[in-house]
Short mmCIF file of C-alpha atoms in Angstrom, two decimals:
data_model
loop_
_atom_site.label_atom_id
_atom_site.label_comp_id
_atom_site.label_asym_id
_atom_site.label_seq_id
_atom_site.Cartn_x
_atom_site.Cartn_y
_atom_site.Cartn_z
CA ASP A 26 -73.39 -26.36 23.38
CA THR A 27 -70.71 -25.20 25.85
CA GLU A 28 -71.74 -27.80 28.37
CA THR A 29 -71.46 -30.88 26.14
CA GLY A 30 -69.00 -29.55 23.61
CA SER A 31 -71.40 -30.21 20.67
CA ILE A 32 -71.64 -27.73 17.81
CA TRP A 33 -73.73 -27.34 14.63
CA THR A 34 -71.15 -27.12 11.87
CA ASP A 35 -73.92 -27.11 9.26
CA PRO A 36 -77.69 -26.81 9.67
CA GLN A 37 -77.98 -30.55 9.13
CA ASP A 38 -74.66 -31.74 10.65
CA LEU A 39 -73.99 -32.23 14.37
CA GLU A 40 -70.40 -32.55 15.56
CA LEU A 41 -69.65 -33.94 19.07
CA MET A 42 -66.35 -33.10 20.64
CA ASN A 43 -64.61 -34.37 23.79
CA LEU A 44 -66.49 -37.69 23.67
CA VAL A 45 -67.16 -39.53 26.90
CA LEU A 46 -68.65 -42.97 27.60
CA THR A 47 -72.03 -41.50 28.36
CA ASP A 48 -72.26 -40.28 24.74
CA SER A 49 -72.88 -43.87 23.71
CA GLY A 50 -76.39 -44.56 22.39
CA GLN A 51 -78.72 -44.01 19.42
CA TYR A 52 -79.04 -40.55 17.87
CA THR A 53 -82.07 -39.44 15.86
CA VAL A 54 -82.82 -36.35 13.87
CA SER A 55 -86.35 -35.08 13.15
CA VAL A 56 -87.06 -33.08 10.03
CA ASP A 57 -90.51 -31.59 9.55
CA GLU A 58 -91.56 -31.07 5.92
CA ASN A 59 -94.88 -29.32 6.63
CA THR A 60 -93.96 -26.03 5.01
CA LYS A 61 -96.59 -24.65 2.65
CA LEU A 62 -97.62 -21.62 0.64
CA GLU A 63 -101.24 -20.73 -0.10
CA VAL A 64 -102.20 -19.40 -3.57
CA TYR A 65 -105.08 -17.15 -4.65
CA ASP A 66 -106.75 -15.95 -7.88
CA LEU A 67 -106.79 -12.13 -8.08
CA VAL A 68 -107.98 -9.16 -10.19
CA GLU A 69 -105.53 -6.40 -11.20
CA PHE A 70 -105.90 -3.06 -9.34
CA ASN A 71 -108.89 -4.49 -7.49
CA SER A 72 -107.48 -7.09 -5.17
CA SER A 73 -104.97 -7.35 -2.39
CA VAL A 74 -103.37 -10.56 -1.25
CA SER A 75 -101.76 -11.89 1.87
CA LEU A 76 -99.37 -14.82 1.50
CA SER A 77 -98.95 -16.86 4.65
CA CYS A 78 -95.92 -19.09 5.09
CA SER A 79 -96.26 -21.60 7.91
CA SER A 80 -94.06 -24.35 9.28
CA SER A 81 -93.77 -26.61 12.27
CA GLY A 82 -90.58 -27.35 14.13
CA SER A 83 -88.42 -25.73 16.80
CA SER A 84 -88.69 -21.94 17.01
CA PRO A 85 -87.52 -19.27 16.63
CA PHE A 86 -88.16 -19.04 12.86
CA SER A 87 -86.88 -16.50 10.41
CA TYR A 88 -88.55 -15.82 7.05
CA ARG A 89 -87.13 -14.69 3.74
CA TRP A 90 -89.36 -14.00 0.72
CA LEU A 91 -88.39 -14.30 -2.94
CA ASN A 92 -90.24 -13.06 -6.05
CA GLY A 93 -88.76 -15.31 -8.72
CA SER A 94 -85.03 -14.88 -8.07
CA SER A 95 -85.40 -11.43 -6.45
CA GLU A 96 -85.74 -10.87 -2.74
CA VAL A 97 -88.95 -9.13 -1.60
CA THR A 98 -88.51 -6.25 0.84
CA ALA A 99 -90.98 -3.96 2.59
CA SER A 100 -92.05 -0.90 0.54
CA ASP A 101 -95.14 1.07 -0.46
CA GLY A 102 -97.84 -1.51 -1.06
CA VAL A 103 -95.70 -4.39 0.30
CA GLN A 104 -95.85 -5.20 4.02
CA PHE A 105 -94.65 -7.99 6.30
CA GLY A 106 -96.49 -9.09 9.40
CA ASP A 107 -96.47 -11.61 12.23
CA GLY A 108 -92.71 -11.81 12.41
CA GLY A 109 -92.30 -12.03 8.64
CA CYS A 110 -94.46 -15.11 7.98
CA ILE A 111 -97.16 -13.00 6.25
CA LEU A 112 -96.53 -11.03 3.05
CA THR A 113 -99.26 -8.56 2.04
CA ILE A 114 -99.44 -6.87 -1.39
CA ASP A 115 -101.99 -4.07 -1.90
CA SER A 116 -103.61 -3.51 -5.34
CA VAL A 117 -101.87 -6.29 -7.21
CA ILE A 118 -100.81 -5.73 -10.81
CA ARG A 119 -100.11 -8.17 -13.64
CA TYR A 120 -96.37 -8.02 -13.02
CA ASP A 121 -96.92 -9.55 -9.59
CA LYS A 122 -97.86 -12.78 -11.42
CA VAL A 123 -94.60 -14.62 -10.70
CA LEU A 124 -93.49 -17.45 -8.48
CA PHE A 125 -93.32 -16.42 -4.80
CA MET A 126 -91.25 -18.46 -2.39
CA CYS A 127 -90.65 -18.25 1.29
CA ILE A 128 -87.60 -19.66 3.01
CA VAL A 129 -88.12 -20.64 6.65
CA SER A 130 -85.12 -21.33 8.85
CA ASN A 131 -84.25 -21.96 12.46
CA ASN A 132 -81.01 -22.93 14.16
CA ILE A 133 -81.22 -26.40 12.57
CA ASN A 134 -82.52 -26.12 8.99
CA ARG A 135 -83.84 -23.85 6.28
CA TYR A 136 -86.85 -24.94 4.16
CA CYS A 137 -88.13 -23.41 0.94
CA ALA A 138 -91.88 -23.40 0.23
CA GLY A 139 -93.58 -22.44 -3.03
CA LEU A 140 -91.03 -24.04 -5.37
CA GLY A 141 -92.21 -27.47 -6.51
CA VAL A 142 -89.39 -30.00 -6.47
CA LEU A 143 -91.51 -32.60 -8.27
CA PRO A 144 -94.10 -31.97 -11.00
CA PRO A 145 -97.74 -32.77 -10.25
CA GLY A 146 -98.43 -36.48 -10.08
CA PRO A 147 -99.28 -39.22 -10.17
CA VAL A 148 -96.57 -41.03 -12.10
CA ASN A 149 -97.84 -44.06 -14.04
CA GLY A 150 -95.66 -47.12 -14.53
CA THR A 151 -95.92 -50.50 -16.23
CA LEU A 152 -95.59 -53.74 -14.30
CA GLY A 153 -92.02 -54.95 -14.85
CA GLY A 154 -91.03 -51.62 -16.43
CA ASN A 155 -89.18 -48.50 -15.30
CA VAL A 156 -90.17 -44.99 -14.19
CA ILE A 157 -88.22 -41.81 -13.54
CA PHE A 158 -89.16 -39.38 -10.78
CA LYS A 159 -87.77 -36.27 -12.44
CA THR A 160 -87.25 -33.19 -10.29
CA THR A 161 -87.68 -29.60 -11.47
CA ILE A 162 -84.14 -28.68 -10.49
CA ASN A 163 -81.51 -27.82 -13.06
CA PRO A 164 -78.18 -29.64 -12.69
CA THR A 165 -76.29 -28.16 -9.78
CA THR A 166 -74.32 -29.16 -6.69
CA ILE A 167 -76.62 -30.87 -4.20
CA SER A 168 -75.15 -31.74 -0.84
CA THR A 169 -77.89 -34.08 0.37
CA ILE A 170 -80.59 -36.16 -1.36
CA ILE A 171 -83.01 -38.38 0.55
CA TRP A 172 -85.69 -40.51 -1.17
CA THR A 173 -88.28 -42.44 0.88
CA PHE A 174 -91.35 -44.55 0.12
CA GLY A 175 -94.62 -44.99 1.98
CA ASP A 176 -95.76 -44.15 5.49
CA PRO A 177 -93.98 -44.89 7.73
CA PRO A 178 -91.19 -43.97 5.32
CA VAL A 179 -88.89 -46.67 3.96
CA SER A 180 -85.48 -45.51 2.81
CA ILE A 181 -84.83 -45.81 -0.92
CA VAL A 182 -81.53 -43.96 -1.11
CA ASP A 183 -79.59 -41.46 1.02
CA PHE A 184 -76.95 -39.38 -0.69
CA LEU A 185 -74.35 -37.24 1.04
CA ILE A 186 -71.91 -35.38 -1.19
CA SER A 187 -69.10 -36.34 1.17
CA GLU A 188 -69.93 -40.05 1.25
CA GLY A 189 -71.98 -40.94 -1.85
CA PRO A 190 -75.29 -42.84 -2.08
CA VAL A 191 -76.50 -45.50 0.33
CA THR A 192 -79.26 -47.68 -1.20
CA GLY A 193 -82.06 -49.00 0.98
CA VAL A 194 -82.91 -52.68 1.41
CA GLY A 195 -85.07 -53.93 -1.45
CA TYR A 196 -83.83 -51.28 -3.89
CA VAL A 197 -80.33 -52.53 -4.58
CA GLY A 198 -79.94 -52.95 -8.33
CA ARG A 199 -83.32 -51.31 -8.96
CA ILE A 200 -82.50 -47.59 -8.74
CA SER A 201 -80.32 -44.96 -10.36
CA LEU A 202 -79.86 -41.51 -8.79
CA ASP A 203 -78.87 -38.35 -10.64
CA ASN A 204 -76.73 -36.54 -8.08
CA SER A 205 -76.96 -33.21 -9.93
CA THR A 206 -80.78 -32.97 -10.05
CA GLY A 207 -82.02 -35.45 -7.46
CA SER A 208 -84.03 -37.36 -10.10
CA LEU A 209 -84.60 -41.06 -9.33
CA GLU A 210 -85.10 -43.97 -11.71
CA LEU A 211 -86.92 -47.01 -10.31
CA ARG A 212 -86.75 -50.27 -12.30
CA LYS A 213 -88.42 -53.69 -12.34
CA LEU A 214 -91.69 -52.28 -11.02
CA THR A 215 -94.03 -54.48 -9.00
CA LEU A 216 -97.54 -53.85 -7.74
CA ASN A 217 -96.02 -53.36 -4.28
CA ASP A 218 -94.35 -50.19 -5.59
CA ASN A 219 -97.72 -48.38 -5.63
CA GLY A 220 -97.70 -45.55 -3.14
CA THR A 221 -96.24 -42.20 -2.10
CA TYR A 222 -92.64 -41.14 -2.76
CA ARG A 223 -90.90 -38.23 -1.01
CA VAL A 224 -87.66 -36.43 -1.72
CA SER A 225 -85.66 -33.99 0.40
CA LEU A 226 -82.88 -32.00 -1.28
CA ARG A 227 -80.33 -29.68 0.25
CA LYS A 228 -78.51 -27.17 -1.91
CA ALA A 229 -76.90 -23.86 -1.02
CA GLY A 230 -77.97 -24.34 2.57
CA VAL A 231 -81.71 -24.59 1.70
CA ILE A 232 -83.78 -27.77 2.04
CA GLN A 233 -86.47 -28.33 -0.58
CA VAL A 234 -88.97 -31.14 -0.32
CA GLY A 235 -91.52 -32.73 -2.63
CA ASN A 236 -93.75 -35.74 -2.88
CA THR A 237 -95.61 -37.61 -5.58
CA SER A 238 -97.40 -40.92 -6.03
CA LEU A 239 -96.75 -43.91 -8.27
CA ASN A 240 -99.42 -46.11 -9.83
CA VAL A 241 -98.20 -49.39 -11.32
CA TYR A 242 -100.45 -51.00 -13.93
CA GLU A 243 -100.42 -54.33 -15.67
CA THR A 244 -100.53 -53.92 -19.46
CA ILE A 245 -103.64 -55.05 -21.34
CA SER A 246 -103.41 -58.24 -23.41
CA ASN A 247 -105.61 -60.73 -25.27
CA VAL A 248 -108.63 -58.54 -26.00
CA THR A 249 -111.50 -60.70 -27.29
CA LEU A 250 -114.70 -59.60 -29.02
CA ARG A 251 -117.76 -61.89 -29.17
CA ALA A 252 -121.36 -61.52 -30.37
CA ASN A 253 -124.47 -63.39 -29.23
CA VAL A 254 -125.24 -64.17 -32.91
CA ILE A 255 -123.64 -63.16 -36.21
CA ASP A 256 -126.43 -64.16 -38.65
CA LEU A 257 -129.33 -61.73 -38.28
CA VAL A 258 -132.43 -60.47 -40.13
CA GLU A 259 -132.84 -56.74 -40.77
CA LEU A 260 -135.27 -54.84 -38.51
CA LYS A 261 -136.00 -58.03 -36.57
CA ASP A 262 -132.93 -59.21 -34.64
CA THR A 263 -130.72 -57.65 -31.95
CA ALA A 264 -126.91 -57.93 -31.81
CA ILE A 265 -125.09 -57.95 -28.45
CA PHE A 266 -121.28 -57.59 -28.43
CA THR A 267 -119.08 -58.35 -25.42
CA CYS A 268 -115.46 -57.17 -25.10
CA SER A 269 -113.16 -58.89 -22.59
CA VAL A 270 -109.47 -58.99 -21.64
CA SER A 271 -107.39 -61.76 -20.10
CA SER A 272 -105.08 -59.38 -18.23
CA GLY A 273 -104.76 -55.67 -17.52
CA SER A 274 -105.10 -53.43 -14.48
CA SER A 275 -108.11 -51.22 -13.86
CA PRO A 276 -109.34 -48.64 -14.60
CA LEU A 277 -110.25 -49.96 -18.06
CA SER A 278 -111.90 -47.88 -20.77
CA TYR A 279 -113.65 -49.24 -23.87
CA HIS A 280 -113.78 -47.62 -27.31
CA TRP A 281 -116.01 -49.11 -30.06
CA LEU A 282 -115.55 -48.81 -33.83
CA ASN A 283 -117.72 -49.78 -36.82
CA GLY A 284 -115.16 -49.73 -39.59
CA SER A 285 -113.40 -46.40 -39.02
CA SER A 286 -116.41 -44.70 -37.37
CA GLU A 287 -116.82 -44.43 -33.62
CA VAL A 288 -119.88 -46.12 -32.13
CA THR A 289 -121.60 -44.11 -29.39
CA ALA A 290 -124.82 -44.58 -27.46
CA ARG A 291 -127.91 -43.26 -29.26
CA TYR A 292 -131.40 -44.42 -30.22
CA GLY A 293 -131.28 -48.19 -30.73
CA ILE A 294 -127.64 -48.44 -29.55
CA GLN A 295 -126.72 -48.98 -25.90
CA LEU A 296 -123.41 -49.32 -24.05
CA GLY A 297 -123.48 -51.28 -20.81
CA ASP A 298 -121.33 -52.81 -18.07
CA GLY A 299 -119.02 -49.79 -18.02
CA GLY A 300 -118.76 -49.79 -21.81
CA ARG A 301 -117.86 -53.47 -21.99
CA THR A 302 -121.03 -54.46 -23.90
CA LEU A 303 -122.57 -52.97 -27.05
CA THR A 304 -126.23 -53.66 -27.93
CA ILE A 305 -127.76 -52.82 -31.34
CA ALA A 306 -131.53 -53.32 -31.48
CA ASN A 307 -133.35 -54.03 -34.76
CA VAL A 308 -130.21 -54.17 -36.87
CA THR A 309 -130.15 -52.73 -40.39
CA GLN A 310 -128.02 -53.62 -43.40
CA TYR A 311 -125.68 -50.74 -42.45
CA ASP A 312 -124.83 -52.42 -39.12
CA GLN A 313 -122.73 -55.22 -40.67
CA GLY A 314 -119.38 -53.87 -39.46
CA PRO A 315 -116.58 -54.83 -39.16
CA TYR A 316 -116.69 -54.10 -35.43
CA ARG A 317 -113.81 -53.97 -32.97
CA CYS A 318 -113.27 -52.72 -29.45
CA ILE A 319 -110.17 -51.01 -28.06
CA VAL A 320 -109.46 -51.45 -24.35
CA ALA A 321 -107.14 -48.99 -22.59
CA ASN A 322 -105.73 -48.21 -19.17
CA PRO A 323 -103.27 -45.44 -18.19
CA VAL A 324 -100.22 -47.32 -19.57
CA SER A 325 -101.47 -49.39 -22.52
CA SER A 326 -104.20 -50.02 -25.08
CA GLU A 327 -105.05 -53.09 -27.14
CA PRO A 328 -107.55 -53.66 -29.98
CA SER A 329 -109.66 -56.76 -30.45
CA GLN A 330 -109.97 -58.76 -33.65
CA ASN A 331 -112.53 -57.59 -36.23
CA LEU A 332 -116.01 -59.11 -36.13
CA THR A 333 -118.44 -58.81 -39.06
CA LEU A 334 -122.17 -59.54 -38.95
CA THR A 335 -124.18 -61.20 -41.71
CA ILE A 336 -127.50 -59.32 -42.01
CA SER A 337 -130.22 -60.60 -44.35
CA TYR A 338 -132.37 -57.92 -46.00
CA GLY A 339 -134.41 -57.19 -49.10
CA PRO A 340 -135.12 -57.67 -51.91
CA GLU A 341 -135.56 -53.93 -52.32
CA ASN A 342 -134.98 -51.18 -54.89
CA THR A 343 -135.99 -53.56 -57.70
CA ARG A 344 -135.30 -52.21 -61.21
CA MET A 345 -136.11 -53.39 -64.73
CA LYS A 346 -133.93 -52.45 -67.72
CA VAL A 347 -134.69 -53.02 -71.43
CA THR A 348 -131.86 -53.15 -73.99
CA PRO A 349 -132.08 -51.50 -76.47
CA LEU A 350 -134.40 -48.92 -74.91
CA ASP A 351 -137.29 -47.82 -77.18
CA VAL A 352 -141.08 -47.48 -77.20
CA LEU A 353 -141.89 -49.24 -80.47
CA TYR A 354 -139.92 -52.20 -81.79
CA GLY A 355 -140.03 -53.69 -85.29
CA SER A 356 -140.73 -57.35 -86.01
CA GLY A 357 -137.58 -59.44 -85.89
CA SER A 358 -135.90 -57.28 -83.20
CA ASN A 359 -133.94 -58.76 -80.31
CA LEU A 360 -134.52 -57.56 -76.72
CA THR A 361 -132.82 -58.20 -73.41
CA LEU A 362 -134.72 -57.61 -70.15
CA SER A 363 -132.54 -57.17 -67.05
CA CYS A 364 -133.81 -57.20 -63.48
CA SER A 365 -131.80 -56.06 -60.45
CA ALA A 366 -132.51 -55.81 -56.72
CA GLU A 367 -130.59 -55.08 -53.52
CA SER A 368 -130.63 -57.96 -51.04
CA SER A 369 -128.60 -60.25 -48.85
CA PRO A 370 -128.33 -63.12 -49.61
CA PRO A 371 -128.41 -62.34 -53.36
CA SER A 372 -131.89 -62.29 -54.92
CA GLN A 373 -133.22 -65.08 -57.14
CA PHE A 374 -135.14 -64.03 -60.26
CA GLN A 375 -138.03 -65.71 -62.10
CA TRP A 376 -139.85 -64.21 -65.09
CA ALA A 377 -143.60 -64.08 -65.85
CA LEU A 378 -145.61 -63.01 -68.88
CA ASN A 379 -149.07 -61.60 -68.20
CA GLY A 380 -149.01 -63.26 -64.78
CA THR A 381 -147.94 -66.66 -66.09
CA LEU A 382 -144.56 -67.88 -64.80
CA LEU A 383 -141.92 -68.69 -67.40
CA TYR A 384 -139.21 -71.29 -67.16
CA ASN A 385 -136.52 -68.61 -67.36
CA ILE A 386 -134.58 -68.11 -64.11
CA GLY A 387 -131.92 -65.48 -63.57
CA PRO A 388 -131.53 -61.69 -63.75
CA GLU A 389 -131.77 -61.55 -67.58
CA LEU A 390 -134.42 -62.61 -70.10
CA SER A 391 -133.51 -62.58 -73.81
CA LEU A 392 -136.23 -62.22 -76.44
CA GLU A 393 -135.09 -62.96 -79.99
CA ASN A 394 -136.89 -62.27 -83.29
CA ILE A 395 -139.93 -60.73 -81.59
CA GLN A 396 -143.20 -60.55 -83.55
CA ALA A 397 -146.26 -58.31 -83.38
CA SER A 398 -148.28 -61.28 -82.17
CA GLN A 399 -146.23 -61.20 -78.96
CA SER A 400 -147.56 -57.73 -78.12
CA GLU A 401 -150.76 -57.51 -76.16
CA PRO A 402 -153.46 -55.21 -77.61
CA ILE A 403 -155.78 -53.22 -75.35
CA SER A 404 -159.41 -54.38 -74.99
CA GLY A 405 -162.41 -54.11 -72.69
CA ALA A 406 -162.03 -50.43 -71.79
CA ILE A 407 -164.65 -49.36 -69.22
CA ILE A 408 -165.48 -46.43 -66.96
CA THR A 409 -166.98 -47.08 -63.52
CA THR A 410 -168.39 -44.42 -61.19
CA SER A 411 -168.63 -44.07 -57.46
CA PRO A 412 -171.13 -43.53 -56.02
CA ASN A 413 -173.76 -45.04 -58.28
CA PRO A 414 -176.28 -42.64 -59.93
CA PRO A 415 -178.11 -40.46 -59.29
CA ILE A 416 -175.29 -37.97 -58.75
CA ILE A 417 -176.43 -35.03 -56.61
CA GLU A 418 -174.97 -31.56 -57.03
CA GLY A 419 -172.59 -30.58 -54.22
CA ASN A 420 -171.43 -34.13 -53.55
CA SER A 421 -168.36 -35.79 -55.11
CA VAL A 422 -168.01 -38.38 -57.85
CA THR A 423 -165.11 -40.59 -58.96
CA LEU A 424 -164.67 -42.01 -62.47
CA THR A 425 -162.23 -44.93 -62.88
CA CYS A 426 -160.86 -46.08 -66.25
CA ASP A 427 -159.69 -49.70 -66.66
CA ALA A 428 -158.83 -51.97 -69.60
CA SER A 429 -157.09 -55.25 -70.38
CA GLY A 430 -153.71 -55.34 -72.09
CA SER A 431 -150.48 -53.33 -71.86
CA ILE A 432 -151.53 -49.74 -71.15
CA ILE A 433 -148.91 -47.13 -71.96
CA SER A 434 -150.99 -43.95 -71.70
CA ARG A 435 -154.43 -42.63 -70.66
CA GLU A 436 -156.21 -39.34 -71.32
CA TRP A 437 -159.59 -37.91 -70.27
CA MET A 438 -162.00 -35.86 -72.39
CA LYS A 439 -165.37 -34.20 -71.73
CA ASP A 440 -167.67 -33.48 -74.63
CA GLY A 441 -164.71 -33.88 -76.97
CA GLN A 442 -162.41 -31.49 -75.04
CA LEU A 443 -159.20 -32.69 -73.38
CA LEU A 444 -159.36 -32.48 -69.57
CA SER A 445 -156.59 -31.50 -67.19
CA ALA A 446 -156.45 -31.34 -63.41
CA GLY A 447 -157.56 -28.11 -61.78
CA GLY A 448 -160.45 -26.48 -60.00
CA ASN A 449 -162.76 -29.20 -58.73
CA MET A 450 -161.14 -31.88 -60.92
CA ILE A 451 -158.32 -34.13 -59.67
CA ILE A 452 -156.58 -36.66 -61.95
CA SER A 453 -154.38 -39.39 -60.43
CA GLU A 454 -150.72 -39.63 -61.38
CA ASP A 455 -151.32 -42.62 -63.68
CA LYS A 456 -154.50 -40.88 -65.03
CA ARG A 457 -156.61 -43.93 -64.11
CA VAL A 458 -158.91 -42.02 -61.73
CA LEU A 459 -160.77 -38.73 -62.31
CA SER A 460 -162.30 -37.18 -59.17
CA ILE A 461 -164.76 -34.25 -59.20
CA ASN A 462 -165.32 -32.55 -55.84
CA PRO A 463 -167.70 -30.84 -55.43
CA VAL A 464 -169.64 -31.88 -58.53
CA LYS A 465 -171.66 -29.16 -60.28
CA ARG A 466 -174.58 -29.17 -62.72
CA THR A 467 -172.16 -27.88 -65.38
CA ASP A 468 -170.07 -31.06 -64.94
CA SER A 469 -172.81 -33.06 -66.67
CA GLY A 470 -171.80 -34.38 -70.10
CA GLU A 471 -170.11 -37.17 -71.98
CA TYR A 472 -166.79 -38.32 -70.48
CA LEU A 473 -164.31 -40.33 -72.52
CA CYS A 474 -161.21 -42.22 -71.36
CA ARG A 475 -158.74 -43.15 -74.10
CA VAL A 476 -156.15 -45.86 -73.33
CA SER A 477 -153.39 -46.79 -75.76
CA ASN A 478 -150.12 -48.56 -76.45
CA PRO A 479 -147.99 -48.56 -79.61
CA ILE A 480 -150.19 -51.13 -81.35
CA SER A 481 -153.76 -50.39 -80.18
CA THR A 482 -156.16 -47.80 -78.77
CA ALA A 483 -159.49 -48.21 -76.94
CA ASP A 484 -162.11 -45.70 -75.75
CA ALA A 485 -164.54 -45.93 -72.87
CA LYS A 486 -167.47 -43.46 -72.56
CA HIS A 487 -169.75 -42.47 -69.74
CA ASP A 488 -172.64 -39.99 -69.65
CA LEU A 489 -172.57 -38.14 -66.36
CA ILE A 490 -175.85 -36.55 -65.23
CA VAL A 491 -175.66 -34.22 -62.24
CA ASN A 492 -179.03 -33.62 -60.51
CA SER A 493 -179.80 -30.57 -58.44
CA VAL A 494 -181.03 -31.04 -54.90
CA GLY A 495 -184.84 -31.51 -54.95
CA SER A 496 -185.01 -32.16 -58.72
CA LEU A 497 -185.91 -35.82 -58.36
CA THR A 498 -189.52 -37.12 -58.63
CA PRO A 499 -191.76 -35.53 -55.91
CA GLY A 500 -192.29 -37.77 -52.93
CA LEU A 501 -189.24 -39.80 -53.81
CA SER A 502 -186.25 -38.93 -51.68
CA ALA A 503 -182.67 -39.78 -52.63
CA GLY A 504 -182.59 -42.29 -49.80
CA ALA A 505 -185.57 -44.14 -51.25
CA ILE A 506 -183.87 -44.85 -54.57
CA THR A 507 -182.25 -48.24 -54.54
CA ARG A 508 -181.03 -48.39 -58.08
CA ILE A 509 -181.02 -46.48 -61.39
CA VAL A 510 -180.77 -48.47 -64.55
CA ILE A 511 -179.45 -46.64 -67.61
CA ALA A 512 -179.80 -48.50 -70.86
CA ILE A 513 -177.87 -47.24 -73.85
CA LEU A 514 -178.55 -48.86 -77.20
CA VAL A 515 -175.64 -48.44 -79.59
CA VAL A 516 -175.65 -49.32 -83.29
CA VAL A 517 -173.20 -48.57 -86.06
CA GLY A 518 -173.44 -44.89 -86.72
CA GLY A 519 -174.61 -43.65 -83.28
CA ALA A 520 -176.93 -44.03 -80.31
CA VAL A 521 -180.49 -45.05 -81.00
CA GLY A 522 -181.97 -44.09 -77.68
CA VAL A 523 -181.53 -43.80 -73.95
CA ALA A 524 -183.97 -45.08 -71.36
CA VAL A 525 -183.78 -44.20 -67.68
CA PHE A 526 -185.73 -46.27 -65.15
CA PHE A 527 -186.38 -45.29 -61.52
CA ILE A 528 -187.33 -48.12 -59.17
CA LYS A 529 -189.03 -47.15 -55.94
CA LYS A 530 -188.08 -48.89 -52.72
CA ASN A 531 -191.12 -50.77 -51.25
#
């Protein structure tokens, strides 16, 4: 200024010459950091793009564009507009996918937009710990570094290459500045350090700015896991776990484990209170655990102690084992019977012979010097039918074979021929029941059930008579017959005679 004798020796330095008394007073400088570059997603050969670089401050402005480290100039397909603040590229290609920067300058400063000085935030720190705000700049000569905190900004450190760093109030002994990159280390973090941090760097005559945020968290400690009850009954009781911490900053996340397997919400399992509670309805024996919860925030994680449930179940999957295993044993043999079952608490065993309880208690029963008299022969074999006679053709009939004693096998015969399932005949898995559906006239005959074990055999016989519809006595309907009595007289050598009586309902 020729009038005052002041000159700008550097875009950020003001030198006053020929001082007078009226020059006394407070001087301020205003730096506007609102320089920005807009970014777009494009398609090769199909899209054009206009990059707009805007800034506020004292005009006139001049604009310089860089593609990576190369300066962008006007050419075919590349145009500048609005005084240089707009860069237009027609029909972009893949090689245009580089970092564009614009440098805006006036008579006071030059700012660079599009080059991030700080990586994306936020930065997370631990209460009482340290953080480093690391810039993206490689070590170089930086003439000015200014770090501020909050809004309105509070000075953290001002660095001038000619004078060195000046640390702000409240940060003495808490910061370290890397003069070659502008990176800042902040130590002894407190919750009051949460907020926005800004940096302004000047190198090679260009000012670059950046900002980020810091979140300070208290580490998690003393994670405790509790259950409403630890002794439960399978398929009856519900377990509710609660995970809590004595200290730790939000946000908190909860991770649940059953042994080494993750527990997630599904049928019968619910997570509540933001994941803090775990509910398991109708517990099973596989829900015993051990359980633990892991609580985490952005700077720490802490597991709880293990907690194991006691779940009562069973007895189930009961098994009997005979040693040595055989079908027929000789007199004087020794046997051991072993019984096992799955249960919690462990099962108690008591032995019975033919329904009569023995004094033996425990999973094993030893039988020494066994005799034939200890085996139970088969007796009282009988066949019963359902429904009662008369049996009408087209309906169904069921023959059931029962006997007293230890039955090892059963077999069915008709008129001396062995029967097997098929057609209209169904034989149960244990061969106790023979069903005929539908019953035919040709199914009439003598049926025999033979039951046996290694020491005895017994037969039961039944004569099945199948009547055709309408073959009963005229005037006597099937519904009028209350009972049919069949008398079979048997003597040694064969049947003497058969008498059939029909009794009419009054």
